PDB file of C-alpha atoms in Angstrom:
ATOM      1  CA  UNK A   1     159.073  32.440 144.352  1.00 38.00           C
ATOM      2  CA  UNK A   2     156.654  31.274 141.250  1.00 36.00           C
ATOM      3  CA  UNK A   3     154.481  33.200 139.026  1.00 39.00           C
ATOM      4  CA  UNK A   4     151.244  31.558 141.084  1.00 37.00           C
ATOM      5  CA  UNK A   5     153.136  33.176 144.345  1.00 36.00           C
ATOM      6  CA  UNK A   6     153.386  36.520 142.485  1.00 37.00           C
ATOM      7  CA  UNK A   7     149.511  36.743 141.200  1.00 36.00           C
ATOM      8  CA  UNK A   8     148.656  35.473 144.810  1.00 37.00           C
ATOM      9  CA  UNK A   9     150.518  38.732 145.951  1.00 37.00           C
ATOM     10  CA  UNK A  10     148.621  40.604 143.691  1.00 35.00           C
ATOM     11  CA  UNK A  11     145.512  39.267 144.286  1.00 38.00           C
ATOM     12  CA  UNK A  12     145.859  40.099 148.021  1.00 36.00           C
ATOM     13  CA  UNK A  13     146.775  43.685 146.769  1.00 36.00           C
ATOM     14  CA  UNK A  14     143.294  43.481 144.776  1.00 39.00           C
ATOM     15  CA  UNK A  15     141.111  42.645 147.634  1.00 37.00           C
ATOM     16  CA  UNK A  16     142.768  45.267 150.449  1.00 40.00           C
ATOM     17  CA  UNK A  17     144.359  47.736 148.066  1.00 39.00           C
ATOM     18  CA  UNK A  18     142.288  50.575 150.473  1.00 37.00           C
ATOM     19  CA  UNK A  19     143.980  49.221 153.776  1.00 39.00           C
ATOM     20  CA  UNK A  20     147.302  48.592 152.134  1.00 40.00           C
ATOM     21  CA  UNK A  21     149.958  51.396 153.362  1.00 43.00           C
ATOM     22  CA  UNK A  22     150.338  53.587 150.164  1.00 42.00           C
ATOM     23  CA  UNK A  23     154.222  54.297 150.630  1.00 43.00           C
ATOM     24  CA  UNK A  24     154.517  50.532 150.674  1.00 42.00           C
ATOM     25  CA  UNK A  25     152.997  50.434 146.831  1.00 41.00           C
ATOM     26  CA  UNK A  26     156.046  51.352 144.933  1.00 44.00           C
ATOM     27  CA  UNK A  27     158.016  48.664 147.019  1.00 46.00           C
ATOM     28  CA  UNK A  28     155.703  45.686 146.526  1.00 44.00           C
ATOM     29  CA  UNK A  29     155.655  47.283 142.780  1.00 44.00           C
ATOM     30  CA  UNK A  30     159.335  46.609 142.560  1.00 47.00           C
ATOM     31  CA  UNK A  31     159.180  43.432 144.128  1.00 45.00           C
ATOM     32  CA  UNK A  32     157.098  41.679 141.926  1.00 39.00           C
ATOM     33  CA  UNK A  33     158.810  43.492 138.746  1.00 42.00           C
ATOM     34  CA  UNK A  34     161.318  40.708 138.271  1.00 43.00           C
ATOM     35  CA  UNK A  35     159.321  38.129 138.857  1.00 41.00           C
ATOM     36  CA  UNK A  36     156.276  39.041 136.324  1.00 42.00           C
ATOM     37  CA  UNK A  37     155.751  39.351 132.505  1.00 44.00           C
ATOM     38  CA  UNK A  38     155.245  43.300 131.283  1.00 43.00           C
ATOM     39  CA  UNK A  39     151.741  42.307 130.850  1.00 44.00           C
ATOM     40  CA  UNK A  40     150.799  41.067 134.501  1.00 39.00           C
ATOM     41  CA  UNK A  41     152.742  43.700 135.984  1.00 38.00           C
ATOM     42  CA  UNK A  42     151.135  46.478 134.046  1.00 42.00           C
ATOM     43  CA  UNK A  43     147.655  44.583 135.338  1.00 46.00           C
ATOM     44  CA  UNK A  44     149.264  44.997 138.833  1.00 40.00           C
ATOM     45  CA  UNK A  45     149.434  48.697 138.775  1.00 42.00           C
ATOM     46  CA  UNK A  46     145.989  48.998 137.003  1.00 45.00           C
ATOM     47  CA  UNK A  47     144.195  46.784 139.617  1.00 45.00           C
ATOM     48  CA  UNK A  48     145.917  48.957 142.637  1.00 39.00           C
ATOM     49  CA  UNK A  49     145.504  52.136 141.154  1.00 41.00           C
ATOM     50  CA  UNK A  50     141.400  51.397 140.292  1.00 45.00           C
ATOM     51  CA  UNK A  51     140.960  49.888 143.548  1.00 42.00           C
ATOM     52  CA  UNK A  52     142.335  52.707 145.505  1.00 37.00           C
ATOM     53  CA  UNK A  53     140.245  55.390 142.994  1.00 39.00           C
ATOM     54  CA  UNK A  54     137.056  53.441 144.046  1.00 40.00           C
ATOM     55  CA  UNK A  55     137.985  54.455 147.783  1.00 38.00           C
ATOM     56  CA  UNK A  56     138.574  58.258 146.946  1.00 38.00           C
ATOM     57  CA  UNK A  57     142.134  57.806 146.940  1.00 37.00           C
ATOM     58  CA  UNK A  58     143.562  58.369 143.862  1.00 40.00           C
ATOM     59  CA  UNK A  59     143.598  62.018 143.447  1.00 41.00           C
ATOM     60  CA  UNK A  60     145.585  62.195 146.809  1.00 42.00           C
ATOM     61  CA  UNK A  61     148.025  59.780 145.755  1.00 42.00           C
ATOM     62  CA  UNK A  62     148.590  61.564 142.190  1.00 46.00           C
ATOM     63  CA  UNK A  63     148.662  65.086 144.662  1.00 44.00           C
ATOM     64  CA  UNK A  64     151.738  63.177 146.675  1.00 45.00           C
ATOM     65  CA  UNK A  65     153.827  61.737 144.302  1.00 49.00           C
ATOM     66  CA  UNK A  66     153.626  65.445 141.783  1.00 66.00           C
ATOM     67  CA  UNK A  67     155.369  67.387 144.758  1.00 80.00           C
ATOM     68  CA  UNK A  68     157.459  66.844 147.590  1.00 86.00           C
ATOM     69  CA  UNK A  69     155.633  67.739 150.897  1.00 93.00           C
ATOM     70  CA  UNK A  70     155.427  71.327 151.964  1.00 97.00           C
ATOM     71  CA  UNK A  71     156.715  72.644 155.661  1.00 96.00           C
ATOM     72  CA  UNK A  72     152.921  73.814 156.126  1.00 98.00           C
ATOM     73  CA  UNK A  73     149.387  72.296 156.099  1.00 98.00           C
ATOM     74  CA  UNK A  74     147.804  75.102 154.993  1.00 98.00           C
ATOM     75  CA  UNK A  75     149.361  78.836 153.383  1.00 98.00           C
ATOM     76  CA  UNK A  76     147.083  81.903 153.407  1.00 99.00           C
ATOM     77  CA  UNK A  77     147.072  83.911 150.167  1.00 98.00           C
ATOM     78  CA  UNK A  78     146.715  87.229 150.941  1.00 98.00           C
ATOM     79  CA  UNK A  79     146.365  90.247 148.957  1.00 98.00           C
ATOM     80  CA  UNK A  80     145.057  93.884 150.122  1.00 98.00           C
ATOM     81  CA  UNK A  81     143.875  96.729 147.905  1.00 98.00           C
ATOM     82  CA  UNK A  82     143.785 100.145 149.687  1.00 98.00           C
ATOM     83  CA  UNK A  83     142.728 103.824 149.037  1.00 98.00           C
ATOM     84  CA  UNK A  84     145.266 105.260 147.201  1.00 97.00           C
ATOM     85  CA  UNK A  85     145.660 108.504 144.810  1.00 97.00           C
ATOM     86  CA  UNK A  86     148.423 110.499 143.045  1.00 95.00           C
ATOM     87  CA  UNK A  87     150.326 111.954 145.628  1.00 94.00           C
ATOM     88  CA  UNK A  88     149.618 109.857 147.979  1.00 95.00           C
ATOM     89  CA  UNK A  89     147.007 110.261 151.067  1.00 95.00           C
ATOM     90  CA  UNK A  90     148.038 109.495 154.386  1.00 95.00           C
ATOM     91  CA  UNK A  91     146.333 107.282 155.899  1.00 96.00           C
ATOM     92  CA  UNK A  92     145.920 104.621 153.859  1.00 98.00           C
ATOM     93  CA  UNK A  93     143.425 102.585 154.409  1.00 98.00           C
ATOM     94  CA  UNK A  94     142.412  98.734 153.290  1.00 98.00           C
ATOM     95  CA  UNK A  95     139.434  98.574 151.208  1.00 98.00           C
ATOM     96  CA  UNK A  96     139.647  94.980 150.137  1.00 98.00           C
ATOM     97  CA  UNK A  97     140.528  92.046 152.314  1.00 98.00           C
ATOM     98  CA  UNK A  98     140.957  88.193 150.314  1.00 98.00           C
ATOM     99  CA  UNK A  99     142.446  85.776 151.903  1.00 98.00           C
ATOM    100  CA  UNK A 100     142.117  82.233 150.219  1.00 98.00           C
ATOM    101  CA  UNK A 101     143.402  78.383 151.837  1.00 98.00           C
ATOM    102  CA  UNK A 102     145.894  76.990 150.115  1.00 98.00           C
ATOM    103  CA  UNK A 103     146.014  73.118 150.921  1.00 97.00           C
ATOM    104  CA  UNK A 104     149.798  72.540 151.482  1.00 97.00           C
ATOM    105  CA  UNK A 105     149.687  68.830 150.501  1.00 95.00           C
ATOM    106  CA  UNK A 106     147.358  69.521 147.196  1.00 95.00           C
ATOM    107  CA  UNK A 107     148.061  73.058 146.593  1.00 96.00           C
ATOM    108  CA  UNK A 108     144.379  73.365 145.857  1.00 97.00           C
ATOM    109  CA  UNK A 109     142.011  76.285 147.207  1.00 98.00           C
ATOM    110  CA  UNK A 110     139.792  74.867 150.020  1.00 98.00           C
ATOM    111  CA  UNK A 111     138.495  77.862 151.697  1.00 98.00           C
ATOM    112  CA  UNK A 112     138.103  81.716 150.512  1.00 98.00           C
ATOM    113  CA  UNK A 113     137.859  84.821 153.011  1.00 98.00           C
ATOM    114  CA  UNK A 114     136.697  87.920 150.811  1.00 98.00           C
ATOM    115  CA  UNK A 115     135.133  91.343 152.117  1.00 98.00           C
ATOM    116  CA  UNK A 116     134.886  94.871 151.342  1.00 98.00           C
ATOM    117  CA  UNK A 117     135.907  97.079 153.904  1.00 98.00           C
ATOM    118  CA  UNK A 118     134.662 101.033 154.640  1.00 98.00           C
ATOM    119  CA  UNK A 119     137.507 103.242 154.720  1.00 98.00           C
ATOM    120  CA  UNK A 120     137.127 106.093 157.826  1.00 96.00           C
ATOM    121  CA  UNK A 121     139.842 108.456 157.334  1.00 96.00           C
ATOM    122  CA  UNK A 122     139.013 108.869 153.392  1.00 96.00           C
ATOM    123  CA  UNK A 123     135.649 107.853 152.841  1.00 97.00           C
ATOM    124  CA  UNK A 124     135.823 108.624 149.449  1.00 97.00           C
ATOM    125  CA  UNK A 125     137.423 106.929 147.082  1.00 98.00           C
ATOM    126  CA  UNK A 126     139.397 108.651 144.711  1.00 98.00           C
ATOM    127  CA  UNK A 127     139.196 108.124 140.676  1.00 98.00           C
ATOM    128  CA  UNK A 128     142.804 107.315 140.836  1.00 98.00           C
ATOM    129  CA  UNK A 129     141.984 104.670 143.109  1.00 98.00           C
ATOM    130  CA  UNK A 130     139.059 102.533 141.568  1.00 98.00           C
ATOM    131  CA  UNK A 131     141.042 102.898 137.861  1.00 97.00           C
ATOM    132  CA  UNK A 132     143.488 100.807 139.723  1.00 97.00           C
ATOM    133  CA  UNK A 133     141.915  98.573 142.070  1.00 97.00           C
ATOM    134  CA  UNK A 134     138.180  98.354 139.863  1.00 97.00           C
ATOM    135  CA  UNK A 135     136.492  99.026 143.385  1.00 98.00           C
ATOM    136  CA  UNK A 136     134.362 101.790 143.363  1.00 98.00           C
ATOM    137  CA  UNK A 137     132.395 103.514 146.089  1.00 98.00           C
ATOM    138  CA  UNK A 138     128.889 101.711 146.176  1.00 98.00           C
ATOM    139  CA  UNK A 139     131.165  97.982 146.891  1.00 98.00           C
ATOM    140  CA  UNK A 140     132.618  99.878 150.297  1.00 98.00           C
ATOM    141  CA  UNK A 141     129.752 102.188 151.425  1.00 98.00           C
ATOM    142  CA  UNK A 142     128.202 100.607 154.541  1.00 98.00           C
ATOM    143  CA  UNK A 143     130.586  97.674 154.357  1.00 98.00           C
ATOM    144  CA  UNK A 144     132.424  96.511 158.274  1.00 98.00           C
ATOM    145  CA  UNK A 145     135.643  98.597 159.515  1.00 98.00           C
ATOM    146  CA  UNK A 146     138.660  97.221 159.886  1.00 98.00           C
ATOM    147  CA  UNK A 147     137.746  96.662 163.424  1.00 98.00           C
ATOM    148  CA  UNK A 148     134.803  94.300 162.470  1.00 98.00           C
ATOM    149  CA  UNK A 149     136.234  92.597 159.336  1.00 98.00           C
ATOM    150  CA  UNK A 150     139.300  91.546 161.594  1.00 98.00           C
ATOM    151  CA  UNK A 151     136.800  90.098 163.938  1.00 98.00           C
ATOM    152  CA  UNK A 152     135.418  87.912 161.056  1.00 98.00           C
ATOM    153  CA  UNK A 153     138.836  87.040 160.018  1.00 98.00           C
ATOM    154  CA  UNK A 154     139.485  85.613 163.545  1.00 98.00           C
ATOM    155  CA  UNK A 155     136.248  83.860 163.395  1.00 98.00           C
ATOM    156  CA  UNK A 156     136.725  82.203 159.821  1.00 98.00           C
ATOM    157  CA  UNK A 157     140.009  81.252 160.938  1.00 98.00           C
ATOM    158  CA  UNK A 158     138.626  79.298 163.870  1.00 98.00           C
ATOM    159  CA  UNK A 159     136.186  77.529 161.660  1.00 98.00           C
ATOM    160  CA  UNK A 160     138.675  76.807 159.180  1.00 98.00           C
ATOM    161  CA  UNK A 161     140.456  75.087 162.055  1.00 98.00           C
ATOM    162  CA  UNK A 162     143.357  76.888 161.417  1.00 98.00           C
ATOM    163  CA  UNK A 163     143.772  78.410 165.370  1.00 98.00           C
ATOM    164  CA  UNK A 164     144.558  74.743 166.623  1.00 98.00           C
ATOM    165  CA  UNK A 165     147.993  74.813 167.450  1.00 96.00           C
ATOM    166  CA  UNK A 166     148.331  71.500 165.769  1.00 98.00           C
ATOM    167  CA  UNK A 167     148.075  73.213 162.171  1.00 98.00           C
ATOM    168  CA  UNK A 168     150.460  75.075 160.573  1.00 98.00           C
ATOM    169  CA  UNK A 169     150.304  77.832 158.302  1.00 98.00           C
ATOM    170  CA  UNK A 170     151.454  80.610 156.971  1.00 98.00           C
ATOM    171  CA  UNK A 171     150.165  84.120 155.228  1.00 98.00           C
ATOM    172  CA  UNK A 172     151.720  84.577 151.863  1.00 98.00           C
ATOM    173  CA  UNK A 173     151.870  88.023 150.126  1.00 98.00           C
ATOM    174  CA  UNK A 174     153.051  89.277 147.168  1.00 98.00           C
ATOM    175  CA  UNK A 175     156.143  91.709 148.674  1.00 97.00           C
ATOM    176  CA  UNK A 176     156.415  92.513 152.095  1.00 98.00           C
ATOM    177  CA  UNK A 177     153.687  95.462 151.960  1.00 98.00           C
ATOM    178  CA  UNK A 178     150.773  93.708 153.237  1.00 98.00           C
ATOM    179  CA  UNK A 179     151.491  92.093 156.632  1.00 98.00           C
ATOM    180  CA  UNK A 180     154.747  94.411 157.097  1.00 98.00           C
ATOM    181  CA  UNK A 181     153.439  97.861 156.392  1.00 98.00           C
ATOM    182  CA  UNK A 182     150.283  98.197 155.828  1.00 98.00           C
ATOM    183  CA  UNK A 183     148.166  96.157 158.418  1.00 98.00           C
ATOM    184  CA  UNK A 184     150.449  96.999 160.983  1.00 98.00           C
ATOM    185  CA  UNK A 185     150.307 100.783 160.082  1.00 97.00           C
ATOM    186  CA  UNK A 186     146.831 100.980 159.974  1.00 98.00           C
ATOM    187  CA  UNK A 187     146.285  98.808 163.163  1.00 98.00           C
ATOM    188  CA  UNK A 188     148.138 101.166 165.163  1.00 97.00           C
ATOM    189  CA  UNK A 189     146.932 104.648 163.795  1.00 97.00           C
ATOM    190  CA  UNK A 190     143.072 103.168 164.854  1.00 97.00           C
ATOM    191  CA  UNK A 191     144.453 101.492 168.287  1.00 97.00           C
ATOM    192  CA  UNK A 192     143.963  98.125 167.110  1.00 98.00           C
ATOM    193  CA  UNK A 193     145.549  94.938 168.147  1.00 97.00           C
ATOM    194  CA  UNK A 194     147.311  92.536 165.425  1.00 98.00           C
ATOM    195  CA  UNK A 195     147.077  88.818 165.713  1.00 98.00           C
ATOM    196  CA  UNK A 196     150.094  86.754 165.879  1.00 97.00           C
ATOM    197  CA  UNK A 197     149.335  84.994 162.811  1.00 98.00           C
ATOM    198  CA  UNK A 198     149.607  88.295 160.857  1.00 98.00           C
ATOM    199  CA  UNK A 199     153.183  88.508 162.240  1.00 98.00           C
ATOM    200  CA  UNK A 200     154.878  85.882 160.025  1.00 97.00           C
ATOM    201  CA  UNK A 201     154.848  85.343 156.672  1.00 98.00           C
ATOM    202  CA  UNK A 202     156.403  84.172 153.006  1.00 98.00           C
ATOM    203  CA  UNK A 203     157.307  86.867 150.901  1.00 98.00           C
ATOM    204  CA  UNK A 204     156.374  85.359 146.622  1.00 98.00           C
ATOM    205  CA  UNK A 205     158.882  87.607 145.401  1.00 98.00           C
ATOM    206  CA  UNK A 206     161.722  85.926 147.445  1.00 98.00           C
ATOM    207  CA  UNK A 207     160.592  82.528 146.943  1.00 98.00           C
ATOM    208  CA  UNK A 208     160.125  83.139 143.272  1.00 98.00           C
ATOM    209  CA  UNK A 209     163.558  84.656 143.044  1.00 98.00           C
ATOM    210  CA  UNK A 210     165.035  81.585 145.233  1.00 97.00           C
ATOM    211  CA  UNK A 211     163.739  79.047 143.193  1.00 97.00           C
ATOM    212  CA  UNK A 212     163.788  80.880 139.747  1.00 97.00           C
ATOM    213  CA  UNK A 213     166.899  82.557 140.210  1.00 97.00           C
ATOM    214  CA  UNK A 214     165.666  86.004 138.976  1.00 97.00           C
ATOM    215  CA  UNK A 215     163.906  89.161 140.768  1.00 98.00           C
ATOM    216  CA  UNK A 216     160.288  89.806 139.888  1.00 98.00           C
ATOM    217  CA  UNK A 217     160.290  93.464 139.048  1.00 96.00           C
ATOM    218  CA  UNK A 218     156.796  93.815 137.815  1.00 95.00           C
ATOM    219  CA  UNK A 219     155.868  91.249 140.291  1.00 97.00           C
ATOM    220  CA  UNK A 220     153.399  88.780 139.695  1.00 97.00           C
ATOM    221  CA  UNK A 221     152.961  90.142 135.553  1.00 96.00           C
ATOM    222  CA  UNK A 222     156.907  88.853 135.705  1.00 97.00           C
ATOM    223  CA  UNK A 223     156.316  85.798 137.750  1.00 98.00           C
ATOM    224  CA  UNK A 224     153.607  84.550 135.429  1.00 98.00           C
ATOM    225  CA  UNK A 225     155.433  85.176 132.349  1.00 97.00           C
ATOM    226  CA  UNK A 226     158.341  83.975 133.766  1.00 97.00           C
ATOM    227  CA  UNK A 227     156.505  80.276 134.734  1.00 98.00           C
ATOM    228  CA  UNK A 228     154.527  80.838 131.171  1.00 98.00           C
ATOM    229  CA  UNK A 229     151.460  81.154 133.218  1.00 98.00           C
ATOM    230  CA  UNK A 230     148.249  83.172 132.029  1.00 97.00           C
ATOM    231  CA  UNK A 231     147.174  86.263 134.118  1.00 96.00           C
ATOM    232  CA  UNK A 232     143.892  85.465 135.900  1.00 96.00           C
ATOM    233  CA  UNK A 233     141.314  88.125 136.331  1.00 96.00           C
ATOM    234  CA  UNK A 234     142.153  91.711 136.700  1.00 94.00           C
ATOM    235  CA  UNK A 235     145.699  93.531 137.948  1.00 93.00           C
ATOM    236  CA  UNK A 236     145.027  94.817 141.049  1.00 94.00           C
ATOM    237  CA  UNK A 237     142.058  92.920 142.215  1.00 97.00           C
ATOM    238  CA  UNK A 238     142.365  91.483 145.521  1.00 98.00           C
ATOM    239  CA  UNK A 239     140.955  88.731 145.255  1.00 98.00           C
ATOM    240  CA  UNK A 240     142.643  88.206 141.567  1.00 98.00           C
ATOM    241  CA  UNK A 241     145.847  88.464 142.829  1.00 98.00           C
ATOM    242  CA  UNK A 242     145.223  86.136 145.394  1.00 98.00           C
ATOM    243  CA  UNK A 243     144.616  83.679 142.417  1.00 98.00           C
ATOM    244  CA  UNK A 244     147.534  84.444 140.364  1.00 98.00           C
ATOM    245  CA  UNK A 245     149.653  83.888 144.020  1.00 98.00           C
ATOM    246  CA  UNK A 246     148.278  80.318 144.293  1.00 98.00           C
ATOM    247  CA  UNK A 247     148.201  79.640 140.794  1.00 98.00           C
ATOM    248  CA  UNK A 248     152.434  80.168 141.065  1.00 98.00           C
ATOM    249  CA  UNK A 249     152.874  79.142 144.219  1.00 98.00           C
ATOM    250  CA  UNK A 250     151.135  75.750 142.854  1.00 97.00           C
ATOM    251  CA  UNK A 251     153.366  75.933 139.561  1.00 97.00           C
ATOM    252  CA  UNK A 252     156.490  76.527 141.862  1.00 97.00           C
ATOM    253  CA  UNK A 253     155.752  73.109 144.396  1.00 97.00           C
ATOM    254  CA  UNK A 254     155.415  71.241 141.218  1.00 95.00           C
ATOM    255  CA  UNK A 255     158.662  72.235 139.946  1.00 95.00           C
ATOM    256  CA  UNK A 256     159.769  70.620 143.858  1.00 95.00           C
ATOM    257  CA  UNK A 257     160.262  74.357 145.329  1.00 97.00           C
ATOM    258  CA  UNK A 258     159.513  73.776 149.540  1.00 97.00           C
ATOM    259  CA  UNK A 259     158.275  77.046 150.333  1.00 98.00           C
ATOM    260  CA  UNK A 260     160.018  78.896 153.910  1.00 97.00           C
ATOM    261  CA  UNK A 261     158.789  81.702 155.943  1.00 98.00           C
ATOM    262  CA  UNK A 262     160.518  84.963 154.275  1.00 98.00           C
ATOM    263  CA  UNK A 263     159.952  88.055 157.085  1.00 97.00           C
ATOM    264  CA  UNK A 264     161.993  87.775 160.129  1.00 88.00           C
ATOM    265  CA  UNK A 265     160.230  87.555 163.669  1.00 75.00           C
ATOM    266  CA  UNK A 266     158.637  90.711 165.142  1.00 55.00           C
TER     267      UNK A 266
END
């Protein structure tokens, strides 16, 4: 094959880069590396690579080659704050319920769930409580119940597209608390039904431990310093912590980590 065959080949590449099949790239990119000088080559790649910006593909294609794929299209950060005080009142209750979308291909935030919720049992909120969470008592009076904010959950879930049984995804918490104790506990104590998607989910302490090696005492304070990440927001925010979650989970499928469901079936 000649030089002229080789800058044909690329000049085919230039005109349907867009329709060309992008895990055939880095083979026609090695086939034409023996038979091209540095220069041409290098041209090559910066043809391809402009061509296929021009048709909104290049972030994707940077997104795909950074990580391996993930098991999941989608993972559900998920991070409840709930009336709380020193000893500790019974019921708890959730007072703040995030969720945000976690693309699994780009590990990029696409959607974000986010309400207040009015606790019942303990109306009040103690001072104990909002110096920890930051939530004080006008941001739940008159908010939905439980009862209600699960309803909108279901509903944002359907317009995220997220009920098809196509997708897959996946809650992620920080510990088992959320989705193993808490929802669960309250669910039951006001005689409400949980959702099978609340039933399964991936546990950041275990995956950060599997692919770090190490246990996250302090949780995700440990887990950032540990991946040299900065804190986002405020400790015990919800929706914060939901952040910092992604914002690991994002350094962690980087580093190649494949992220696995953590809780064991109901």
């Amino acid at each position: 094959v000649s030089d002229a065959s080789g800058c044909s080949m690329i000049a085919l590449l230039h005109t349907g880069a867009a329709k060309f099949p992008q895990n055939l790239l880095s083979r026609s990119r090695q086939a034409v590396s023996h038979l091209l000088p540095a220069g041409v080559l290098k041209g090559f790649s910066s043809i391809v690579s402009k061509k296929l910006a021009s048709h909104g593909f290049g972030a994707s294609m940077a997104a795909m080659s950074s990580f391996p794929p993930q098991r999941y299209h989608y993972f559900l950060v998920l991070d409840f704050e709930a009336t709380c005080d020193k000893p500790q009142i019974h019921p708890q209750e959730i007072i703040e319920f995030p969720i945000l979308k976690l693309n699994g291909r780009t590990m990029e935030i696409e959607s974000t769930f986010h309400m207040y919720v009015q606790p019942v049992v303990h109306p009040q909120l103690t001072p104990f409580c909002t110096e920890l969470t930051g939530i004080i008592q006008g941001m739940v009076d008159g908010q939905p119940s439980l009862q209600q904010v699960l309803e909108r959950v279901d509903e944002w879930m359907a317009k995220e597209g997220l009920l098809d049984p196509s997708v897959k995804s996946i809650f992620v918490t920080c510990g088992d608390w959320d989705l193993k104790v808490m929802l669960p506990g309250q669910c039951q104590y006001l005689g409400l039904p949980v959702a099978d998607y609340f039933k399964q989910w991936i546990n950041l302490k275990k995956a950060y431990s599997f692919a770090m090696g190490s246990w996250p005492k302090n949780g995700l304070l440990d887990m950032n310093k540990g991946l040299n990440l900065q804190h986002i927001g405020r400790p015990h925010s919800g929706i914060d912590d939901c952040k910092n979650i992604a914002n690991i989970m994002k350094t962690l499928a980087h580093r190649g980590f494949i992220f696995k469901q953590t809780s064991k079936p109901f």
